[in-house]
């Protein structure tokens, strides 16, 4: 089946993936110009909502109170998150005790108590933990009783903490089974609310995991369909297949599609809504492609229950919504579309930094995400023939603005179970009529709660979050109701000043190595074409002694992944060649050392830039000669670039100026770092570029000359690297390339007088 519409959207989705915020945000602000006349009314409504929330009687169990009590910026909050995330994931008692001892014994839990059973229970467990663990570290003076508590404390603590987690589970999980969740829904005090059930847990790691999740979804669909309460189901694609990733498009189109289609077919029979949840940014295009396949499947035609979630913090939010609108009109259906702000922000930022991307796939400021959300809401409301809008928000200002522009169109709000209920109670009270909303309700055993809970606390626990601010009565109402459009428009730089772009995360000292955005199809396809073009010509790796390529007996090199495919030839150097290299390296080392660390650092930095310019060629050789996957080859390449820049920076810092040493009065002692002579660098095969380059670069940075011997399996990769180092300015007499047999050349290396 051909996903023709997604192919039409690929260019713009590619363009927007990592677009500069200073380019994109003005466009989003322009989309929000029509909201300006509604701003005053929205602020008045939002003020009434907030005042209504704060006038409500506090509940006995409320996440808002938990967020204020254990702020994520505090020592207690950090410790609580560490324990909550890890405690029930650790299988053995010894390690769990070590975690408790490490994280819980240094905090002041007493300060966080409150007249609230939910919060007091958690505080009691945390406070007891600290007290007992302190007893183990010093003489408490409690005598036998104190020692008994110290000895028995950790099992008691584990039980208490697990009970606290279970208590929180009852607050944030609607039921441990779907039948229990439905029964609890029937007792729900909000008769005008519906629910969307989600099977609690993270993505599948094995086929057995996927089968278990599939069974849970199938059981839930039957149960919810038979209950006939107007509820729906939310599905995570990552739960239904362990390889739901851009690297496995065929498995997504066949295996994952088959699983989702079966669930959708059952849901259609009950006329039940199913929403495909949004996940990480690198899964957006695969999910849109699969969604189009479902929408075009004849067996699902005529069903308006096929829904999709879209994340406003992603830079491609409006393009994804435009795709949904176009698909709905093309397939003659209305698509329920849940607009969310997004729950993976921290990991998206960190992944972009680790992978060396040019920019971030998400906005770096919360206000910009709010602007994107409002722009997306307007777009959704402009297409009532294509979209049934579902606005997932816990923010009073966002909800108030939507109420100004929704008019008489059909819509609903959505909130998380255990969070945000006071917002919609207050909104309904202010309006004098019930506001339609749906509760996103996790279902599953409490031991699966922690990852979900931590994600929600991280999402809503930041001090810029409305959920956090509404709970802290010290924060003025006016501060919570800032106009995100106006605030963002007034920013001279739309990028957050404290969030460096991925290339700049190491500051002025050095640049981060570049990593191509492989999940993006157009960039990936271009890289693969460049790699294939380079491999059309056979490659020859010959010894390079004093800048001259030597001749000799050529050996044909074959692709280790396909022994029928010849890659080119390599030439081993002789023992005489090595002896000559050692002599030249000895005589040139002094001048290289005298050049100084700063000059050597500039040459190595230039080499890093050349490596990046020739990335397709280097990656091609690593893939073919080294037998690596594309991602593995890129990782190897990036590590080599990092070595060049890191050692170059170290050379400039450590080998340029002396270190003043302490000494007697009137005497001045200085320590100067200098090169030691000739270094022989013998690289292994497992990282054919990174280790080869790292060894040689460290020695060169320190002012030494280098005899570089590559692994016998990968001389071509190393040969290309040496040529680039020479091109960058490393003197040919300082760096020599000596491929050959280790047993044959080792004797010369060891016995050399240099």
mmCIF file of C-alpha atoms in Angstrom, residues 34-390:
data_model
loop_
_atom_site.group_PDB
_atom_site.id
_atom_site.type_symbol
_atom_site.label_atom_id
_atom_site.label_comp_id
_atom_site.label_asym_id
_atom_site.label_seq_id
_atom_site.Cartn_x
_atom_site.Cartn_y
_atom_site.Cartn_z
ATOM 1 C CA UNK A 34 -6.331 36.802 15.057
ATOM 2 C CA UNK A 35 -6.320 35.901 18.755
ATOM 3 C CA UNK A 36 -5.453 39.414 19.892
ATOM 4 C CA UNK A 37 -9.076 40.692 19.993
ATOM 5 C CA UNK A 38 -9.944 37.813 22.331
ATOM 6 C CA UNK A 39 -7.074 38.343 24.752
ATOM 7 C CA UNK A 40 -8.858 40.554 27.305
ATOM 8 C CA UNK A 41 -11.883 38.251 27.518
ATOM 9 C CA UNK A 42 -9.624 35.203 27.830
ATOM 10 C CA UNK A 43 -7.697 36.841 30.695
ATOM 11 C CA UNK A 44 -10.925 37.647 32.555
ATOM 12 C CA UNK A 45 -12.175 34.089 32.160
ATOM 13 C CA UNK A 46 -8.824 32.603 33.157
ATOM 14 C CA UNK A 47 -8.726 34.813 36.263
ATOM 15 C CA UNK A 48 -12.153 33.545 37.304
ATOM 16 C CA UNK A 49 -11.027 29.951 36.709
ATOM 17 C CA UNK A 50 -7.910 30.341 38.851
ATOM 18 C CA UNK A 51 -9.783 32.090 41.653
ATOM 19 C CA UNK A 52 -12.367 29.322 41.557
ATOM 20 C CA UNK A 53 -9.668 26.639 41.768
ATOM 21 C CA UNK A 54 -7.975 28.284 44.727
ATOM 22 C CA UNK A 55 -11.306 28.682 46.487
ATOM 23 C CA UNK A 56 -11.978 24.948 46.281
ATOM 24 C CA UNK A 57 -11.459 22.817 49.346
ATOM 25 C CA UNK A 58 -8.173 20.851 49.061
ATOM 26 C CA UNK A 59 -8.591 17.158 48.371
ATOM 27 C CA UNK A 60 -7.066 14.532 50.609
ATOM 28 C CA UNK A 61 -4.910 13.290 47.705
ATOM 29 C CA UNK A 62 -3.800 15.800 45.115
ATOM 30 C CA UNK A 63 -0.759 15.879 42.868
ATOM 31 C CA UNK A 64 -0.722 19.666 43.121
ATOM 32 C CA UNK A 65 0.116 19.441 46.822
ATOM 33 C CA UNK A 66 2.769 16.833 46.117
ATOM 34 C CA UNK A 67 4.417 19.097 43.553
ATOM 35 C CA UNK A 68 4.568 22.007 45.980
ATOM 36 C CA UNK A 69 5.758 19.849 48.882
ATOM 37 C CA UNK A 70 8.538 18.115 46.951
ATOM 38 C CA UNK A 71 9.574 20.623 44.311
ATOM 39 C CA UNK A 72 11.660 19.165 41.513
ATOM 40 C CA UNK A 73 14.210 21.925 42.015
ATOM 41 C CA UNK A 74 14.723 20.871 45.642
ATOM 42 C CA UNK A 75 16.956 18.197 47.114
ATOM 43 C CA UNK A 76 13.864 16.320 48.303
ATOM 44 C CA UNK A 77 12.258 16.397 44.877
ATOM 45 C CA UNK A 78 15.372 15.088 43.163
ATOM 46 C CA UNK A 79 15.735 12.291 45.698
ATOM 47 C CA UNK A 80 12.059 11.381 45.417
ATOM 48 C CA UNK A 81 12.238 11.204 41.638
ATOM 49 C CA UNK A 82 15.376 9.066 41.757
ATOM 50 C CA UNK A 83 13.795 6.611 44.144
ATOM 51 C CA UNK A 84 10.419 6.552 42.418
ATOM 52 C CA UNK A 85 11.995 5.945 39.030
ATOM 53 C CA UNK A 86 14.340 3.188 40.189
ATOM 54 C CA UNK A 87 13.025 1.469 43.303
ATOM 55 C CA UNK A 88 10.557 -0.962 41.788
ATOM 56 C CA UNK A 89 12.763 -1.590 38.783
ATOM 57 C CA UNK A 90 15.533 -3.093 40.919
ATOM 58 C CA UNK A 91 15.099 -6.861 41.395
ATOM 59 C CA UNK A 92 17.413 -7.528 44.343
ATOM 60 C CA UNK A 93 17.082 -6.315 47.913
ATOM 61 C CA UNK A 94 20.747 -5.404 48.370
ATOM 62 C CA UNK A 95 20.757 -2.919 45.499
ATOM 63 C CA UNK A 96 17.414 -1.448 46.550
ATOM 64 C CA UNK A 97 18.772 -0.865 50.057
ATOM 65 C CA UNK A 98 21.851 0.783 48.572
ATOM 66 C CA UNK A 99 19.645 3.107 46.545
ATOM 67 C CA UNK A 100 17.619 4.091 49.602
ATOM 68 C CA UNK A 101 20.772 4.652 51.624
ATOM 69 C CA UNK A 102 22.342 6.763 48.882
ATOM 70 C CA UNK A 103 19.380 8.945 47.973
ATOM 71 C CA UNK A 104 17.243 9.195 51.073
ATOM 72 C CA UNK A 105 19.661 9.746 53.940
ATOM 73 C CA UNK A 106 20.741 13.279 53.007
ATOM 74 C CA UNK A 107 17.429 15.117 52.744
ATOM 75 C CA UNK A 108 15.265 17.062 55.160
ATOM 76 C CA UNK A 109 11.838 15.519 54.781
ATOM 77 C CA UNK A 110 10.502 17.003 58.017
ATOM 78 C CA UNK A 111 10.083 20.389 56.384
ATOM 79 C CA UNK A 112 7.667 18.990 53.833
ATOM 80 C CA UNK A 113 4.937 17.674 56.134
ATOM 81 C CA UNK A 114 1.366 18.904 55.817
ATOM 82 C CA UNK A 115 -2.084 18.278 57.249
ATOM 83 C CA UNK A 116 -2.966 15.864 54.471
ATOM 84 C CA UNK A 117 -3.137 12.046 54.754
ATOM 85 C CA UNK A 118 -1.729 11.463 51.265
ATOM 86 C CA UNK A 119 1.170 13.835 51.709
ATOM 87 C CA UNK A 120 1.739 12.930 55.354
ATOM 88 C CA UNK A 121 1.968 9.245 54.511
ATOM 89 C CA UNK A 122 4.630 9.888 51.902
ATOM 90 C CA UNK A 123 6.454 12.308 54.196
ATOM 91 C CA UNK A 124 6.328 9.809 57.061
ATOM 92 C CA UNK A 125 7.911 7.113 54.898
ATOM 93 C CA UNK A 126 10.595 9.474 53.601
ATOM 94 C CA UNK A 127 11.282 10.942 57.031
ATOM 95 C CA UNK A 128 11.529 7.486 58.584
ATOM 96 C CA UNK A 129 13.967 6.508 55.856
ATOM 97 C CA UNK A 130 16.301 9.364 56.668
ATOM 98 C CA UNK A 131 16.161 8.815 60.404
ATOM 99 C CA UNK A 132 16.809 5.094 60.213
ATOM 100 C CA UNK A 133 19.654 5.459 57.785
ATOM 101 C CA UNK A 134 21.301 8.095 59.942
ATOM 102 C CA UNK A 135 21.183 5.577 62.791
ATOM 103 C CA UNK A 136 23.316 3.238 60.752
ATOM 104 C CA UNK A 137 26.004 5.831 60.312
ATOM 105 C CA UNK A 138 26.455 7.003 63.909
ATOM 106 C CA UNK A 139 25.700 6.120 67.502
ATOM 107 C CA UNK A 140 22.122 7.250 68.011
ATOM 108 C CA UNK A 141 22.046 6.832 71.752
ATOM 109 C CA UNK A 142 18.839 4.818 71.419
ATOM 110 C CA UNK A 143 20.496 1.708 72.816
ATOM 111 C CA UNK A 144 19.089 -1.679 71.955
ATOM 112 C CA UNK A 145 15.866 -0.263 70.529
ATOM 113 C CA UNK A 146 17.751 2.058 68.224
ATOM 114 C CA UNK A 147 19.957 -0.756 67.007
ATOM 115 C CA UNK A 148 16.877 -2.887 66.393
ATOM 116 C CA UNK A 149 15.308 -0.150 64.293
ATOM 117 C CA UNK A 150 18.564 0.298 62.412
ATOM 118 C CA UNK A 151 18.790 -3.428 61.726
ATOM 119 C CA UNK A 152 15.169 -3.803 60.637
ATOM 120 C CA UNK A 153 14.791 -0.379 59.097
ATOM 121 C CA UNK A 154 15.392 -1.032 55.437
ATOM 122 C CA UNK A 155 12.767 -3.768 54.938
ATOM 123 C CA UNK A 156 10.289 -1.563 56.794
ATOM 124 C CA UNK A 157 11.291 1.363 54.637
ATOM 125 C CA UNK A 158 10.901 -0.604 51.436
ATOM 126 C CA UNK A 159 7.437 -1.703 52.474
ATOM 127 C CA UNK A 160 6.468 1.828 53.471
ATOM 128 C CA UNK A 161 7.701 3.321 50.236
ATOM 129 C CA UNK A 162 5.996 0.650 48.168
ATOM 130 C CA UNK A 163 2.749 1.300 50.045
ATOM 131 C CA UNK A 164 3.203 5.011 49.370
ATOM 132 C CA UNK A 165 3.677 4.214 45.675
ATOM 133 C CA UNK A 166 0.553 2.041 45.778
ATOM 134 C CA UNK A 167 -1.388 4.873 47.396
ATOM 135 C CA UNK A 168 -0.215 7.191 44.623
ATOM 136 C CA UNK A 169 -1.137 4.463 42.164
ATOM 137 C CA UNK A 170 -4.729 4.622 43.332
ATOM 138 C CA UNK A 171 -4.620 8.340 42.645
ATOM 139 C CA UNK A 172 -3.119 8.188 39.161
ATOM 140 C CA UNK A 173 -4.278 4.811 37.818
ATOM 141 C CA UNK A 174 -8.006 4.358 37.309
ATOM 142 C CA UNK A 175 -7.794 0.607 37.838
ATOM 143 C CA UNK A 176 -5.326 -2.250 37.808
ATOM 144 C CA UNK A 177 -7.536 -4.045 35.270
ATOM 145 C CA UNK A 178 -9.885 -2.701 32.635
ATOM 146 C CA UNK A 179 -12.909 -4.125 34.462
ATOM 147 C CA UNK A 180 -11.851 -2.371 37.657
ATOM 148 C CA UNK A 181 -11.269 0.855 35.724
ATOM 149 C CA UNK A 182 -14.723 0.708 34.140
ATOM 150 C CA UNK A 183 -16.289 0.036 37.534
ATOM 151 C CA UNK A 184 -14.482 3.059 38.965
ATOM 152 C CA UNK A 185 -15.643 5.122 35.999
ATOM 153 C CA UNK A 186 -19.252 4.280 36.807
ATOM 154 C CA UNK A 187 -18.694 5.771 40.253
ATOM 155 C CA UNK A 188 -16.970 8.861 38.846
ATOM 156 C CA UNK A 189 -18.423 12.080 40.284
ATOM 157 C CA UNK A 190 -18.330 13.920 36.935
ATOM 158 C CA UNK A 191 -21.229 12.620 34.843
ATOM 159 C CA UNK A 192 -20.415 14.815 31.851
ATOM 160 C CA UNK A 193 -16.884 13.457 31.463
ATOM 161 C CA UNK A 194 -15.806 10.529 29.321
ATOM 162 C CA UNK A 195 -12.561 8.564 29.494
ATOM 163 C CA UNK A 196 -9.810 7.390 27.195
ATOM 164 C CA UNK A 197 -8.183 4.265 28.642
ATOM 165 C CA UNK A 198 -4.465 3.691 28.186
ATOM 166 C CA UNK A 199 -2.701 0.458 29.049
ATOM 167 C CA UNK A 200 -0.025 1.458 31.533
ATOM 168 C CA UNK A 201 3.567 0.605 30.702
ATOM 169 C CA UNK A 202 6.432 1.603 28.490
ATOM 170 C CA UNK A 203 7.267 0.345 25.001
ATOM 171 C CA UNK A 204 7.636 -3.340 24.181
ATOM 172 C CA UNK A 205 11.175 -4.685 24.253
ATOM 173 C CA UNK A 206 10.380 -8.167 22.940
ATOM 174 C CA UNK A 207 7.775 -9.843 20.766
ATOM 175 C CA UNK A 208 6.339 -11.384 23.940
ATOM 176 C CA UNK A 209 5.947 -7.894 25.428
ATOM 177 C CA UNK A 210 4.143 -6.764 22.292
ATOM 178 C CA UNK A 211 1.823 -9.806 22.401
ATOM 179 C CA UNK A 212 0.997 -9.056 26.041
ATOM 180 C CA UNK A 213 0.189 -5.425 25.269
ATOM 181 C CA UNK A 214 -1.865 -6.437 22.243
ATOM 182 C CA UNK A 215 -3.917 -8.776 24.398
ATOM 183 C CA UNK A 216 -4.432 -6.011 26.969
ATOM 184 C CA UNK A 217 -5.620 -3.581 24.278
ATOM 185 C CA UNK A 218 -7.895 -6.168 22.695
ATOM 186 C CA UNK A 219 -9.463 -7.042 26.051
ATOM 187 C CA UNK A 220 -9.907 -3.363 26.847
ATOM 188 C CA UNK A 221 -11.579 -2.581 23.526
ATOM 189 C CA UNK A 222 -14.106 -5.368 24.021
ATOM 190 C CA UNK A 223 -14.786 -4.298 27.618
ATOM 191 C CA UNK A 224 -15.126 -0.590 26.835
ATOM 192 C CA UNK A 225 -17.219 -1.307 23.755
ATOM 193 C CA UNK A 226 -19.636 -3.465 25.711
ATOM 194 C CA UNK A 227 -19.856 -0.905 28.542
ATOM 195 C CA UNK A 228 -21.355 1.678 26.129
ATOM 196 C CA UNK A 229 -20.334 4.701 28.213
ATOM 197 C CA UNK A 230 -18.963 6.828 25.394
ATOM 198 C CA UNK A 231 -15.372 6.105 26.437
ATOM 199 C CA UNK A 232 -12.434 5.440 24.125
ATOM 200 C CA UNK A 233 -9.020 3.771 23.956
ATOM 201 C CA UNK A 234 -5.543 5.261 23.525
ATOM 202 C CA UNK A 235 -2.855 3.108 21.901
ATOM 203 C CA UNK A 236 0.926 3.488 22.017
ATOM 204 C CA UNK A 237 2.461 2.061 18.862
ATOM 205 C CA UNK A 238 5.712 1.389 20.715
ATOM 206 C CA UNK A 239 3.812 -1.042 22.949
ATOM 207 C CA UNK A 240 2.736 -3.146 19.977
ATOM 208 C CA UNK A 241 6.123 -3.756 18.380
ATOM 209 C CA UNK A 242 9.668 -3.874 19.794
ATOM 210 C CA UNK A 243 11.141 -2.355 16.624
ATOM 211 C CA UNK A 244 8.822 0.595 16.107
ATOM 212 C CA UNK A 245 11.582 2.820 14.742
ATOM 213 C CA UNK A 246 12.629 4.501 11.523
ATOM 214 C CA UNK A 247 15.233 1.786 10.874
ATOM 215 C CA UNK A 248 12.532 -0.842 10.335
ATOM 216 C CA UNK A 249 10.033 0.630 7.845
ATOM 217 C CA UNK A 250 9.050 -2.743 6.382
ATOM 218 C CA UNK A 251 8.274 -4.215 9.780
ATOM 219 C CA UNK A 252 6.189 -1.128 10.632
ATOM 220 C CA UNK A 253 4.255 -1.365 7.363
ATOM 221 C CA UNK A 254 3.523 -5.053 7.778
ATOM 222 C CA UNK A 255 3.853 -6.417 11.307
ATOM 223 C CA UNK A 256 2.920 -3.306 13.307
ATOM 224 C CA UNK A 257 0.235 -2.272 10.828
ATOM 225 C CA UNK A 258 -1.351 -5.722 11.065
ATOM 226 C CA UNK A 259 -1.568 -5.493 14.880
ATOM 227 C CA UNK A 260 -3.021 -1.966 14.903
ATOM 228 C CA UNK A 261 -5.447 -2.779 12.112
ATOM 229 C CA UNK A 262 -6.845 -5.761 14.046
ATOM 230 C CA UNK A 263 -7.465 -3.557 17.087
ATOM 231 C CA UNK A 264 -9.041 -0.819 14.973
ATOM 232 C CA UNK A 265 -11.321 -3.330 13.240
ATOM 233 C CA UNK A 266 -12.620 -4.507 16.621
ATOM 234 C CA UNK A 267 -13.083 -0.903 17.757
ATOM 235 C CA UNK A 268 -14.989 -0.045 14.575
ATOM 236 C CA UNK A 269 -17.420 -2.887 15.263
ATOM 237 C CA UNK A 270 -18.259 -1.190 18.584
ATOM 238 C CA UNK A 271 -18.134 2.310 17.022
ATOM 239 C CA UNK A 272 -15.429 3.045 19.577
ATOM 240 C CA UNK A 273 -12.880 5.837 19.248
ATOM 241 C CA UNK A 274 -9.192 4.829 19.160
ATOM 242 C CA UNK A 275 -6.442 7.455 19.468
ATOM 243 C CA UNK A 276 -2.896 6.710 18.324
ATOM 244 C CA UNK A 277 -0.696 8.377 20.939
ATOM 245 C CA UNK A 278 2.185 10.664 19.996
ATOM 246 C CA UNK A 279 5.674 9.561 20.990
ATOM 247 C CA UNK A 280 9.243 10.695 20.256
ATOM 248 C CA UNK A 281 9.951 13.082 17.394
ATOM 249 C CA UNK A 282 11.931 10.522 15.394
ATOM 250 C CA UNK A 283 8.748 8.426 15.212
ATOM 251 C CA UNK A 284 6.529 11.148 13.773
ATOM 252 C CA UNK A 285 6.918 10.290 10.079
ATOM 253 C CA UNK A 286 6.591 6.501 10.608
ATOM 254 C CA UNK A 287 3.460 7.078 12.694
ATOM 255 C CA UNK A 288 1.910 9.413 10.093
ATOM 256 C CA UNK A 289 2.678 6.894 7.357
ATOM 257 C CA UNK A 290 1.077 4.071 9.329
ATOM 258 C CA UNK A 291 -1.895 6.296 10.194
ATOM 259 C CA UNK A 292 -2.452 7.003 6.517
ATOM 260 C CA UNK A 293 -2.353 3.288 5.773
ATOM 261 C CA UNK A 294 -5.076 2.739 8.377
ATOM 262 C CA UNK A 295 -7.189 5.627 7.052
ATOM 263 C CA UNK A 296 -7.005 4.221 3.512
ATOM 264 C CA UNK A 297 -7.807 0.641 4.479
ATOM 265 C CA UNK A 298 -11.223 -0.209 2.957
ATOM 266 C CA UNK A 299 -12.270 -2.227 6.015
ATOM 267 C CA UNK A 300 -12.012 0.932 8.163
ATOM 268 C CA UNK A 301 -13.822 3.286 5.787
ATOM 269 C CA UNK A 302 -16.873 5.075 7.134
ATOM 270 C CA UNK A 303 -15.510 4.972 10.684
ATOM 271 C CA UNK A 304 -14.861 8.343 12.336
ATOM 272 C CA UNK A 305 -13.239 6.809 15.386
ATOM 273 C CA UNK A 306 -9.671 6.653 14.067
ATOM 274 C CA UNK A 307 -7.840 9.375 16.006
ATOM 275 C CA UNK A 308 -4.338 10.782 16.368
ATOM 276 C CA UNK A 309 -2.441 12.800 18.995
ATOM 277 C CA UNK A 310 -0.181 15.681 17.889
ATOM 278 C CA UNK A 311 2.436 17.397 20.074
ATOM 279 C CA UNK A 312 2.596 21.187 20.105
ATOM 280 C CA UNK A 313 6.159 21.307 21.437
ATOM 281 C CA UNK A 314 7.377 19.792 18.186
ATOM 282 C CA UNK A 315 8.439 22.199 15.465
ATOM 283 C CA UNK A 316 6.414 20.201 12.904
ATOM 284 C CA UNK A 317 3.127 20.501 14.810
ATOM 285 C CA UNK A 318 1.246 22.643 12.292
ATOM 286 C CA UNK A 319 2.530 20.556 9.366
ATOM 287 C CA UNK A 320 1.358 17.367 11.093
ATOM 288 C CA UNK A 321 -2.077 18.938 11.611
ATOM 289 C CA UNK A 322 -2.204 20.040 7.974
ATOM 290 C CA UNK A 323 -1.415 16.451 7.012
ATOM 291 C CA UNK A 324 -4.278 15.185 9.189
ATOM 292 C CA UNK A 325 -6.704 17.682 7.651
ATOM 293 C CA UNK A 326 -5.646 16.746 4.109
ATOM 294 C CA UNK A 327 -5.901 13.029 4.895
ATOM 295 C CA UNK A 328 -9.350 13.423 6.454
ATOM 296 C CA UNK A 329 -10.664 15.236 3.398
ATOM 297 C CA UNK A 330 -9.007 12.794 1.021
ATOM 298 C CA UNK A 331 -10.496 9.765 2.790
ATOM 299 C CA UNK A 332 -13.860 11.454 3.498
ATOM 300 C CA UNK A 333 -13.750 11.065 7.246
ATOM 301 C CA UNK A 334 -13.528 13.197 10.384
ATOM 302 C CA UNK A 335 -10.420 12.485 12.417
ATOM 303 C CA UNK A 336 -10.517 12.986 16.199
ATOM 304 C CA UNK A 337 -7.295 14.875 16.895
ATOM 305 C CA UNK A 338 -5.858 15.285 20.370
ATOM 306 C CA UNK A 339 -3.606 18.329 20.669
ATOM 307 C CA UNK A 340 -1.119 17.955 23.525
ATOM 308 C CA UNK A 341 1.856 20.029 24.543
ATOM 309 C CA UNK A 342 4.187 17.035 24.876
ATOM 310 C CA UNK A 343 5.697 14.759 27.513
ATOM 311 C CA UNK A 344 9.204 13.897 26.283
ATOM 312 C CA UNK A 345 10.823 17.335 26.237
ATOM 313 C CA UNK A 346 13.816 16.477 28.435
ATOM 314 C CA UNK A 347 14.723 13.385 26.434
ATOM 315 C CA UNK A 348 14.262 15.191 23.100
ATOM 316 C CA UNK A 349 16.700 17.910 24.181
ATOM 317 C CA UNK A 350 19.258 15.448 25.508
ATOM 318 C CA UNK A 351 19.007 13.125 22.491
ATOM 319 C CA UNK A 352 19.664 16.009 20.076
ATOM 320 C CA UNK A 353 22.751 16.976 22.092
ATOM 321 C CA UNK A 354 24.077 13.435 22.339
ATOM 322 C CA UNK A 355 23.522 12.751 18.646
ATOM 323 C CA UNK A 356 25.100 16.038 17.544
ATOM 324 C CA UNK A 357 22.186 17.435 15.563
ATOM 325 C CA UNK A 358 22.228 20.966 14.223
ATOM 326 C CA UNK A 359 19.239 22.069 16.288
ATOM 327 C CA UNK A 360 16.396 20.737 18.420
ATOM 328 C CA UNK A 361 13.170 19.132 17.147
ATOM 329 C CA UNK A 362 11.242 20.827 19.983
ATOM 330 C CA UNK A 363 10.933 24.408 21.177
ATOM 331 C CA UNK A 364 13.315 25.507 23.909
ATOM 332 C CA UNK A 365 10.888 27.893 25.610
ATOM 333 C CA UNK A 366 7.608 26.968 27.259
ATOM 334 C CA UNK A 367 5.942 30.152 26.003
ATOM 335 C CA UNK A 368 6.751 29.152 22.421
ATOM 336 C CA UNK A 369 5.121 25.763 22.955
ATOM 337 C CA UNK A 370 2.040 27.647 24.185
ATOM 338 C CA UNK A 371 2.110 29.766 21.018
ATOM 339 C CA UNK A 372 2.429 26.634 18.894
ATOM 340 C CA UNK A 373 -0.496 25.101 20.780
ATOM 341 C CA UNK A 374 -2.726 28.106 20.111
ATOM 342 C CA UNK A 375 -1.714 28.159 16.445
ATOM 343 C CA UNK A 376 -2.534 24.458 16.232
ATOM 344 C CA UNK A 377 -5.866 24.941 18.000
ATOM 345 C CA UNK A 378 -6.881 27.614 15.488
ATOM 346 C CA UNK A 379 -5.916 25.339 12.608
ATOM 347 C CA UNK A 380 -7.955 22.467 14.018
ATOM 348 C CA UNK A 381 -11.004 24.653 14.593
ATOM 349 C CA UNK A 382 -10.745 25.966 11.028
ATOM 350 C CA UNK A 383 -11.462 22.491 9.636
ATOM 351 C CA UNK A 384 -14.648 21.164 11.298
ATOM 352 C CA UNK A 385 -15.277 19.041 8.197
ATOM 353 C CA UNK A 386 -12.015 17.181 8.793
ATOM 354 C CA UNK A 387 -11.147 17.283 12.504
ATOM 355 C CA UNK A 388 -12.975 16.667 15.754
ATOM 356 C CA UNK A 389 -10.738 18.783 18.043
ATOM 357 C CA UNK A 390 -9.647 17.462 21.426
#
